Short mmCIF file of C-alpha atoms (C1' of nucleotides) in Angstrom, two decimals:
data_model
loop_
_atom_site.label_atom_id
_atom_site.label_comp_id
_atom_site.label_asym_id
_atom_site.label_seq_id
_atom_site.Cartn_x
_atom_site.Cartn_y
_atom_site.Cartn_z
CA MET A 118 -10.54 7.54 -33.60
CA SER A 119 -8.91 4.59 -31.83
CA ALA A 120 -5.95 6.40 -30.35
CA GLY A 121 -7.95 8.97 -28.77
CA THR A 122 -10.27 6.34 -26.98
CA LYS A 123 -7.45 4.18 -25.91
CA GLU A 124 -5.83 7.20 -24.46
CA LYS A 125 -9.03 8.23 -22.65
CA LEU A 126 -9.07 4.93 -21.17
CA LEU A 127 -5.75 4.85 -19.83
CA GLU A 128 -6.45 7.98 -18.15
CA GLY A 129 -9.87 7.00 -16.95
CA ALA A 130 -8.28 4.03 -15.30
CA LEU A 131 -5.76 6.31 -13.60
CA THR A 132 -8.14 8.48 -12.15
CA THR A 133 -10.39 5.48 -11.01
CA LEU A 134 -7.63 4.29 -9.24
CA VAL A 135 -7.04 7.59 -7.05
CA GLU A 136 -11.07 8.24 -6.69
CA GLN A 137 -12.10 4.84 -6.27
CA GLY A 138 -9.23 2.45 -5.24
CA ILE A 139 -8.18 -0.85 -6.76
CA ALA A 140 -11.35 -2.34 -5.03
CA LYS A 141 -13.71 -0.58 -7.01
CA THR A 142 -11.98 0.08 -10.21
CA SER A 143 -13.92 -2.00 -12.95
CA ALA A 144 -14.53 -1.78 -16.58
CA ARG A 145 -17.75 0.08 -15.94
CA SER A 146 -16.18 2.75 -13.58
CA ILE A 147 -12.95 3.34 -15.51
CA ALA A 148 -15.42 3.87 -18.90
CA ALA A 149 -17.58 5.79 -17.03
CA ALA A 150 -14.47 8.29 -15.93
CA ALA A 151 -13.33 8.15 -19.42
CA GLY A 152 -16.81 8.87 -21.14
CA VAL A 153 -16.80 6.14 -23.38
CA ASN A 154 -18.82 2.89 -23.97
CA GLN A 155 -18.03 0.11 -21.47
CA ALA A 156 -17.36 -2.66 -24.05
CA LEU A 157 -14.48 -0.70 -25.55
CA VAL A 158 -12.40 -1.74 -22.62
CA PHE A 159 -12.36 -5.13 -23.86
CA TYR A 160 -12.29 -4.24 -27.69
CA HIS A 161 -9.26 -2.17 -26.97
CA PHE A 162 -7.19 -3.71 -24.37
CA GLY A 163 -8.84 -7.58 -24.14
CA SER A 164 -9.46 -7.52 -20.29
CA MET A 165 -9.03 -5.53 -17.21
CA ASP A 166 -5.74 -6.87 -16.41
CA GLU A 167 -4.35 -5.64 -19.38
CA LEU A 168 -5.80 -2.21 -19.45
CA LEU A 169 -4.25 -1.55 -15.82
CA ALA A 170 -0.85 -3.31 -16.67
CA ALA A 171 -1.02 -0.43 -19.63
CA ALA A 172 -2.05 2.40 -17.53
CA CYS A 173 0.78 1.48 -14.98
CA ARG A 174 3.08 1.87 -17.55
CA HIS A 175 1.63 4.86 -19.36
CA GLY A 176 1.08 7.12 -16.08
CA ALA A 177 4.71 6.20 -14.89
CA GLU A 178 6.43 6.96 -18.06
CA GLN A 179 4.16 10.33 -18.62
CA ARG A 180 5.20 11.13 -15.13
CA VAL A 181 8.68 10.31 -14.57
CA ALA A 182 9.82 12.14 -18.08
CA ARG A 183 8.84 15.46 -16.21
CA TYR A 184 11.81 15.19 -13.68
CA ARG A 185 14.53 13.32 -16.01
CA ASP A 186 16.30 16.44 -17.19
CA ARG A 187 16.18 18.26 -13.94
CA LEU A 188 17.23 15.55 -11.90
CA GLN A 189 20.19 14.98 -14.04
CA ARG A 190 21.74 18.44 -13.27
CA ILE A 191 21.47 18.03 -9.51
CA GLY A 192 25.03 17.46 -7.70
CA THR A 193 24.62 17.52 -4.03
CA LEU A 194 22.48 15.98 -1.19
CA ALA A 195 21.02 19.27 -0.07
CA GLU A 196 20.03 20.26 -3.63
CA LEU A 197 18.51 16.62 -4.13
CA LEU A 198 16.54 17.30 -0.62
CA GLU A 199 14.97 20.47 -1.78
CA PHE A 200 14.27 19.04 -5.21
CA GLY A 201 12.66 16.09 -3.79
CA ARG A 202 10.20 17.91 -1.96
CA GLU A 203 9.13 20.10 -4.74
CA MET A 204 8.58 16.70 -6.77
CA HIS A 205 6.64 15.18 -3.91
CA ALA A 206 4.28 17.91 -3.65
CA GLN A 207 3.45 17.79 -7.17
CA GLU A 208 3.28 13.98 -7.80
CA ARG A 209 0.92 14.01 -4.52
CA GLN A 210 -1.29 16.34 -6.15
CA ALA A 211 -1.29 14.38 -9.30
CA GLY A 212 -2.15 11.09 -7.58
CA THR A 213 0.76 9.38 -9.15
CA VAL A 214 1.98 7.92 -5.68
CA ALA A 215 -1.55 6.84 -4.65
CA ILE A 216 -1.80 5.27 -8.01
CA LEU A 217 1.07 3.05 -7.37
CA GLY A 218 -0.38 2.17 -3.97
CA GLN A 219 -3.31 0.86 -5.21
CA LEU A 220 -1.72 -1.06 -7.93
CA LEU A 221 0.96 -2.34 -5.44
CA ALA A 222 -1.93 -3.73 -3.16
CA GLY A 223 -3.83 -5.39 -6.43
CA ALA A 224 -0.69 -6.79 -7.60
CA GLN A 225 0.12 -8.70 -4.53
CA THR A 226 -2.70 -11.19 -5.39
CA HIS A 227 -2.67 -10.65 -9.12
CA PRO A 228 -0.08 -12.40 -11.06
CA ARG A 229 -0.56 -10.31 -14.27
CA LEU A 230 -0.42 -7.12 -12.56
CA ALA A 231 2.64 -7.78 -10.49
CA PRO A 232 5.41 -7.53 -13.27
CA ALA A 233 3.45 -4.48 -15.00
CA THR A 234 3.51 -2.55 -11.29
CA ALA A 235 6.79 -3.66 -10.92
CA ALA A 236 8.10 -1.76 -14.28
CA GLY A 237 6.09 1.18 -13.46
CA LEU A 238 7.79 1.58 -10.11
CA GLU A 239 11.11 0.65 -11.52
CA LEU A 240 10.90 3.87 -13.93
CA TRP A 241 11.18 6.00 -10.72
CA ILE A 242 13.84 3.97 -8.99
CA VAL A 243 16.00 3.98 -12.07
CA GLU A 244 16.18 8.05 -11.89
CA ILE A 245 16.14 8.16 -8.08
CA GLU A 246 19.23 5.64 -8.35
CA LYS A 247 21.15 7.62 -10.67
CA VAL A 248 21.05 10.70 -8.61
CA LEU A 249 21.71 9.03 -5.50
CA THR A 250 24.95 7.27 -7.04
CA ARG A 251 26.09 10.69 -8.13
CA VAL A 252 25.26 12.33 -5.30
CA LEU A 253 26.77 9.73 -2.59
CA ALA A 254 30.00 9.29 -4.62
CA ALA A 255 30.90 12.75 -3.91
CA SER A 256 29.98 12.33 -0.32
CA PRO A 257 32.03 10.99 2.71
CA LEU A 258 28.97 8.90 3.16
CA GLY A 259 29.34 7.18 -0.29
CA GLU A 260 31.47 4.60 1.38
CA PHE A 261 28.81 3.40 3.75
CA THR A 262 25.56 3.56 1.63
CA ASP A 263 24.39 1.33 -1.37
CA PRO A 264 22.23 3.85 -3.85
CA THR A 265 20.70 0.85 -5.68
CA GLY A 266 19.16 -0.51 -2.63
CA LEU A 267 18.54 3.12 -1.00
CA ALA A 268 16.41 4.08 -4.40
CA ARG A 269 14.28 0.98 -3.74
CA ALA A 270 13.77 1.95 -0.35
CA VAL A 271 12.84 5.45 -0.96
CA ALA A 272 10.31 4.74 -3.81
CA ALA A 273 8.70 1.85 -1.38
CA SER A 274 8.81 4.33 1.42
CA PHE A 275 7.04 6.96 -0.31
CA VAL A 276 4.02 4.59 -1.41
CA GLY A 277 3.90 3.65 2.13
CA LEU A 278 3.72 7.22 3.63
CA GLU A 279 1.28 8.10 1.05
CA LEU A 280 -1.11 5.35 1.92
CA TYR A 281 -0.57 6.40 5.62
CA GLU A 282 -1.69 9.75 4.84
CA GLY A 283 -4.93 8.60 3.88
CA VAL A 284 -5.68 7.40 7.20
CA ASP A 285 -3.80 9.78 9.26
CA PRO A 286 -2.73 12.99 7.44
CA GLY A 287 -1.24 14.69 10.50
CA GLY A 288 1.14 11.57 11.55
CA ALA A 289 1.93 11.41 7.83
CA GLU A 290 3.04 14.81 7.97
CA ARG A 291 5.15 14.38 11.21
CA ALA A 292 6.65 11.17 9.76
CA LEU A 293 7.87 13.19 6.56
CA ASP A 294 9.29 16.17 8.78
CA ALA A 295 11.27 13.83 11.24
CA LEU A 296 12.90 11.87 7.55
CA GLU A 297 13.56 15.18 6.27
CA GLN A 298 15.14 16.31 9.19
CA LEU A 299 17.23 13.03 9.19
CA ALA A 300 18.21 13.80 5.39
CA VAL A 301 19.27 17.25 6.69
CA LEU A 302 21.58 15.28 9.52
CA ALA A 303 22.93 13.43 6.47
CA ALA A 304 23.69 16.46 4.40
CA ALA A 305 25.28 18.16 7.18
CA VAL A 306 27.77 15.42 7.38
CA ASP A 307 28.54 16.03 4.00
CA GLU A 308 30.05 19.34 5.19
CA LEU A 309 31.94 18.16 8.16
CA GLY A 310 35.56 19.59 8.63
CA PRO A 311 38.10 16.96 7.66
CA VAL A 312 39.15 16.06 11.16
CA ALA A 313 35.82 15.29 12.00
CA GLN A 314 35.30 13.54 9.24
CA ARG A 315 38.29 11.12 9.60
CA ALA A 316 37.05 10.37 13.15
CA VAL A 317 33.60 9.48 12.03
CA ARG A 318 35.04 7.18 9.15
CA HIS A 319 37.56 5.53 11.26
CA ARG A 320 34.59 4.76 13.90
CA LEU A 321 32.29 3.71 10.92
CA ARG A 322 34.92 1.25 9.08
CA ARG A 323 34.97 -0.58 12.46
CA THR A 324 31.18 -0.95 13.40
CA ALA A 325 29.72 -0.93 9.71
CA ARG A 326 30.49 -4.71 9.11
CA ARG A 327 27.72 -6.46 7.82
CA MET B 459 -21.36 -20.73 20.16
CA SER B 460 -21.21 -16.99 19.28
CA ALA B 461 -17.73 -16.18 20.30
CA GLY B 462 -16.40 -18.92 18.48
CA THR B 463 -17.72 -17.79 15.26
CA LYS B 464 -17.10 -14.32 15.62
CA GLU B 465 -13.50 -15.22 16.41
CA LYS B 466 -13.50 -17.36 12.93
CA LEU B 467 -15.00 -14.55 11.24
CA LEU B 468 -12.01 -12.03 12.24
CA GLU B 469 -9.69 -14.62 11.58
CA GLY B 470 -10.96 -15.60 8.19
CA ALA B 471 -11.12 -11.96 7.27
CA LEU B 472 -7.32 -11.77 8.11
CA THR B 473 -6.49 -14.59 6.05
CA THR B 474 -8.52 -13.93 3.11
CA LEU B 475 -6.97 -10.28 3.09
CA VAL B 476 -3.60 -11.71 2.89
CA GLU B 477 -4.26 -14.29 0.39
CA GLN B 478 -6.72 -12.68 -2.16
CA GLY B 479 -6.41 -9.01 -1.07
CA ILE B 480 -8.64 -6.30 -0.31
CA ALA B 481 -10.45 -6.30 -4.02
CA LYS B 482 -11.71 -9.89 -3.34
CA THR B 483 -12.26 -9.80 0.10
CA SER B 484 -16.02 -10.46 0.30
CA ALA B 485 -18.39 -11.76 3.05
CA ARG B 486 -18.57 -14.99 0.60
CA SER B 487 -14.85 -15.51 0.53
CA ILE B 488 -14.31 -14.48 4.58
CA ALA B 489 -17.01 -17.12 5.38
CA ALA B 490 -15.55 -19.73 3.32
CA ALA B 491 -12.16 -19.23 5.04
CA ALA B 492 -13.80 -18.94 8.29
CA GLY B 493 -15.59 -22.28 7.66
CA VAL B 494 -19.30 -20.71 8.63
CA ASN B 495 -22.07 -19.49 6.80
CA GLN B 496 -22.06 -16.40 4.63
CA ALA B 497 -24.91 -14.79 6.15
CA LEU B 498 -23.23 -14.83 9.76
CA VAL B 499 -21.22 -11.93 8.58
CA PHE B 500 -24.31 -9.86 8.74
CA TYR B 501 -25.73 -11.26 11.82
CA HIS B 502 -22.55 -10.88 13.80
CA PHE B 503 -20.90 -7.49 12.50
CA GLY B 504 -24.11 -6.05 10.47
CA SER B 505 -21.93 -5.09 7.17
CA MET B 506 -18.10 -5.94 5.82
CA ASP B 507 -17.06 -2.44 6.72
CA GLU B 508 -17.49 -3.70 10.52
CA LEU B 509 -16.23 -6.80 10.17
CA LEU B 510 -13.06 -5.62 8.34
CA ALA B 511 -12.77 -2.72 11.04
CA ALA B 512 -12.90 -5.07 14.00
CA ALA B 513 -10.64 -7.59 12.20
CA CYS B 514 -7.98 -4.93 11.67
CA ARG B 515 -8.25 -3.84 15.43
CA HIS B 516 -8.50 -7.68 16.43
CA GLY B 517 -5.23 -8.70 14.21
CA ALA B 518 -3.02 -5.83 15.40
CA GLU B 519 -3.82 -6.15 19.17
CA GLN B 520 -3.19 -9.68 18.84
CA ARG B 521 0.15 -9.38 17.36
CA VAL B 522 1.53 -6.31 19.14
CA ALA B 523 0.77 -8.02 22.30
CA ARG B 524 3.63 -10.47 21.41
CA TYR B 525 6.42 -8.14 21.50
CA ARG B 526 5.49 -5.40 24.29
CA ASP B 527 7.34 -6.75 26.98
CA ARG B 528 10.46 -7.63 24.92
CA LEU B 529 10.58 -3.99 23.44
CA GLN B 530 10.24 -2.45 27.03
CA ARG B 531 13.40 -3.82 27.94
CA ILE B 532 15.51 -2.70 24.73
CA GLY B 533 18.03 0.36 25.69
CA THR B 534 20.12 0.85 22.61
CA LEU B 535 19.94 1.56 18.95
CA ALA B 536 22.11 -1.61 18.42
CA GLU B 537 19.62 -3.91 20.34
CA LEU B 538 16.67 -2.54 18.83
CA LEU B 539 18.06 -3.01 15.21
CA GLU B 540 18.79 -6.66 16.06
CA PHE B 541 15.27 -7.34 17.69
CA GLY B 542 13.57 -5.16 15.09
CA ARG B 543 15.53 -7.86 12.18
CA GLU B 544 13.49 -10.74 14.25
CA MET B 545 10.28 -8.99 14.37
CA HIS B 546 10.05 -8.11 10.89
CA ALA B 547 10.76 -11.72 9.70
CA GLN B 548 8.15 -13.18 12.19
CA GLU B 549 5.29 -10.30 11.00
CA ARG B 550 6.29 -11.14 7.39
CA GLN B 551 5.45 -14.66 7.90
CA ALA B 552 2.20 -14.06 9.83
CA GLY B 553 1.26 -11.58 7.04
CA THR B 554 0.66 -8.66 9.68
CA VAL B 555 2.11 -6.19 7.23
CA ALA B 556 0.44 -7.42 4.07
CA ILE B 557 -2.94 -7.13 5.80
CA LEU B 558 -2.21 -3.52 7.01
CA GLY B 559 -1.04 -2.79 3.22
CA GLN B 560 -4.33 -3.99 1.78
CA LEU B 561 -6.39 -2.41 4.57
CA LEU B 562 -4.67 0.89 3.92
CA ALA B 563 -5.36 0.52 0.33
CA GLY B 564 -8.85 0.15 0.74
CA ALA B 565 -9.46 2.69 3.30
CA GLN B 566 -8.05 5.43 1.03
CA THR B 567 -11.73 5.63 -0.59
CA HIS B 568 -13.66 3.90 2.28
CA PRO B 569 -14.43 6.54 4.96
CA ARG B 570 -15.64 3.91 7.70
CA LEU B 571 -12.24 1.94 7.20
CA ALA B 572 -9.79 4.61 7.28
CA PRO B 573 -10.15 5.80 11.39
CA ALA B 574 -10.08 1.51 12.15
CA THR B 575 -6.92 1.10 9.99
CA ALA B 576 -5.54 3.97 11.48
CA ALA B 577 -6.08 2.73 15.07
CA GLY B 578 -4.57 -0.63 14.06
CA LEU B 579 -1.72 0.90 12.74
CA GLU B 580 -1.46 3.41 15.54
CA LEU B 581 -1.12 0.21 18.12
CA TRP B 582 2.20 -0.76 16.43
CA ILE B 583 3.59 2.99 16.43
CA VAL B 584 2.85 3.54 19.98
CA GLU B 585 5.18 0.71 20.64
CA ILE B 586 7.88 1.79 18.05
CA GLU B 587 7.73 5.34 19.71
CA LYS B 588 8.13 4.36 23.20
CA VAL B 589 11.45 2.49 22.17
CA LEU B 590 12.58 5.08 20.07
CA THR B 591 12.07 7.51 22.54
CA ARG B 592 14.07 5.79 25.11
CA VAL B 593 16.81 4.80 23.00
CA LEU B 594 17.28 8.30 21.33
CA ALA B 595 17.42 9.91 24.48
CA ALA B 596 20.46 8.10 25.30
CA SER B 597 22.15 8.83 22.04
CA PRO B 598 23.89 12.12 20.99
CA LEU B 599 21.35 11.95 17.98
CA GLY B 600 18.58 12.43 20.29
CA GLU B 601 18.95 16.05 20.08
CA PHE B 602 18.53 16.12 16.19
CA THR B 603 15.43 13.37 15.88
CA ASP B 604 11.59 13.39 16.70
CA PRO B 605 10.83 9.83 17.90
CA THR B 606 7.22 10.63 17.38
CA GLY B 607 7.71 11.44 13.62
CA LEU B 608 10.00 8.51 13.21
CA ALA B 609 7.86 5.89 14.41
CA ARG B 610 5.22 6.97 11.93
CA ALA B 611 7.84 6.88 9.43
CA VAL B 612 9.08 3.48 10.42
CA ALA B 613 5.94 2.21 10.24
CA ALA B 614 4.31 3.51 6.99
CA SER B 615 7.76 2.55 5.33
CA PHE B 616 7.40 -1.02 6.24
CA VAL B 617 4.15 -1.29 4.93
CA GLY B 618 5.63 0.17 1.69
CA LEU B 619 8.52 -2.16 1.47
CA GLU B 620 6.07 -5.08 1.93
CA LEU B 621 3.94 -4.18 -1.00
CA TYR B 622 6.95 -3.55 -3.07
CA GLU B 623 8.10 -7.10 -1.97
CA GLY B 624 5.07 -8.65 -3.53
CA VAL B 625 6.09 -7.28 -6.85
CA ASP B 626 9.83 -7.41 -6.79
CA PRO B 627 11.48 -9.74 -3.69
CA GLY B 628 15.11 -9.10 -4.79
CA GLY B 629 14.43 -5.35 -4.99
CA ALA B 630 13.06 -5.53 -1.64
CA GLU B 631 15.70 -7.44 -0.09
CA ARG B 632 18.09 -4.83 -1.52
CA ALA B 633 16.13 -1.91 -0.09
CA LEU B 634 16.06 -3.63 3.32
CA ASP B 635 19.63 -4.37 3.50
CA ALA B 636 20.35 -0.56 2.49
CA LEU B 637 18.32 0.70 5.18
CA GLU B 638 19.76 -1.82 7.66
CA GLN B 639 23.24 -0.33 6.74
CA LEU B 640 21.98 3.27 7.66
CA ALA B 641 20.53 2.30 10.75
CA VAL B 642 24.14 0.34 11.63
CA LEU B 643 25.76 3.71 10.65
CA ALA B 644 23.56 5.49 13.07
CA ALA B 645 24.32 3.18 15.68
CA ALA B 646 27.96 3.73 15.05
CA VAL B 647 27.67 7.37 15.81
CA ASP B 648 26.26 6.39 19.58
CA GLU B 649 29.75 5.12 20.17
CA LEU B 650 31.87 7.89 18.68
CA GLY B 651 34.48 9.40 20.90
CA PRO B 652 33.75 12.39 23.00
CA VAL B 653 35.89 14.79 20.81
CA ALA B 654 34.27 13.45 17.65
CA GLN B 655 30.63 13.66 18.95
CA ARG B 656 31.43 17.45 19.78
CA ALA B 657 32.47 18.16 16.27
CA VAL B 658 29.44 16.33 14.74
CA ARG B 659 27.02 18.10 17.15
CA HIS B 660 28.70 21.44 16.59
CA ARG B 661 28.36 20.96 12.77
CA LEU B 662 24.59 19.60 13.21
CA ARG B 663 23.72 22.31 15.29
CA ARG B 664 24.74 24.97 12.65
CA THR B 665 23.27 23.00 9.64
CA ALA B 666 19.84 21.46 10.63
CA ARG B 667 17.87 24.36 11.20
CA ARG B 668 14.14 23.94 9.69
"C1'" DG C 347 -14.45 1.57 -34.16
"C1'" DT C 348 -18.41 2.34 -31.60
"C1'" DC C 349 -22.88 1.01 -29.73
"C1'" DT C 350 -26.71 -1.91 -27.61
"C1'" DA C 351 -28.31 -5.89 -25.77
"C1'" DT C 352 -27.14 -9.48 -23.24
"C1'" DA C 353 -25.46 -14.00 -20.73
"C1'" DC C 354 -23.27 -15.24 -16.80
"C1'" DA C 355 -20.83 -14.67 -12.16
"C1'" DT C 356 -20.14 -12.50 -7.95
"C1'" DG C 357 -21.08 -9.93 -4.00
"C1'" DG C 358 -24.06 -7.17 -0.16
"C1'" DA C 359 -27.57 -7.83 2.14
"C1'" DT C 360 -32.28 -9.74 4.12
"C1'" DA C 361 -36.55 -12.97 5.39
"C1'" DG C 362 -37.98 -16.60 7.58
"C1'" DA C 363 -37.39 -21.48 8.83
"C1'" DC C 364 -35.05 -24.22 12.08
"C1'" DG D 1012 -27.21 -18.53 16.77
"C1'" DT D 1013 -27.32 -20.81 12.35
"C1'" DC D 1014 -29.16 -22.21 7.63
"C1'" DT D 1015 -31.66 -21.79 3.36
"C1'" DA D 1016 -33.29 -19.09 -0.10
"C1'" DT D 1017 -33.65 -15.20 -2.38
"C1'" DC D 1018 -33.34 -10.32 -4.04
"C1'" DC D 1019 -30.96 -6.94 -6.48
"C1'" DA D 1020 -26.90 -4.30 -7.62
"C1'" DT D 1021 -22.25 -4.75 -10.02
"C1'" DG D 1022 -18.78 -6.59 -12.66
"C1'" DT D 1023 -16.49 -9.33 -16.86
"C1'" DA D 1024 -17.07 -10.59 -21.36
"C1'" DT D 1025 -19.19 -11.38 -25.87
"C1'" DA D 1026 -22.35 -10.86 -30.10
"C1'" DG D 1027 -24.18 -8.77 -33.13
"C1'" DA D 1028 -26.04 -4.27 -35.33
"C1'" DC D 1029 -24.54 0.13 -37.09
#
DNA sequence: GTCTATACATGGATAGAC
DNA sequence: GTCTATCCATGTATAGAC
């Protein structure tokens, strides 16, 4: 059946990206991972470009769907932090971020792959942005932050951290801890008393002009 | 002359990584970029692995050296921010971050490349860590931050942002702006009056336990 | 839709002349 | 140290039988 094979190839592409990296992801390696004949890559997708582009979209949609509902019910920075840790652990194990890292690296010099990868990443970014917008609007920090930009920064940074983890797991863990410490710090500002908040705001308004 | 050819190959490897990406970086493409014979890759370096590892180290040392002195004279978060912007613009143009992105992606599934890439990144991290340690020690934020972890987070995030920029330049610019806004915010806390600082500290001490 | 076979390009690596 | 030539593996893609 066609749908079965197409699906197998999409999944095969994703596992190959994780296990072999973009440099060794080929029609043959994908077909082997999918357990199907190599020629079927071209029958179903026409070219490697198209298969990788489709796999990127497929993988991102599949994964983002797992969190959409839950993210919608998050209201505070502290809640977001806790759930973010959970998501991060799950997606790390699933290889989602590793896939994005490999595709992003490949897309740098591969015009056909770039828009597809951007679209895949965008699926994540949209969700992050929605939560951040909601959470920051209810915070004294809202006035000084840009959820649209921050969502993109968060997504890109996670990819960078995942790649870093591949060559220095200890360093990456230390980096994640430091960032979380920073986020906890921001969450603490949320709960500052009104006098202190006013003082902080006043100072920020004077300085944060750019 | 041997030193000349070795150097040419190292430089050729770096430009090839930027222009073609890790997936299409080969002994032939590097030799072409270097303007030397393909067989010389193996005469001088033995294998592609070794050449890439050497190129990574070579490139990082060369680039980091440009900033070491200047970074040593930076004393405040605001100064660091301004100089960081300058460094970022220069290194982006030189392709330094793009190279690290490609090597990191390749290293994920390439045991021999991983330690070399980690070492190259570490050269940058060490410098960032030194400045951050100095700057944060003089700041009320010092008590709540970990320069070692932050330096790693900064380096990894920049790689992620660079990769993201390759597929969505507008989004990446927005992300960088948002992060800079955040950094300016942190710099503002540095200059808070003593009363407000005490209030912030008090609150943070109570919350930032992890 | 799927398989075998195959053409044709590219890449890693070595041998041996210069 | 450098060049030519070459071997062999891997990769993209297509043709044609089933």
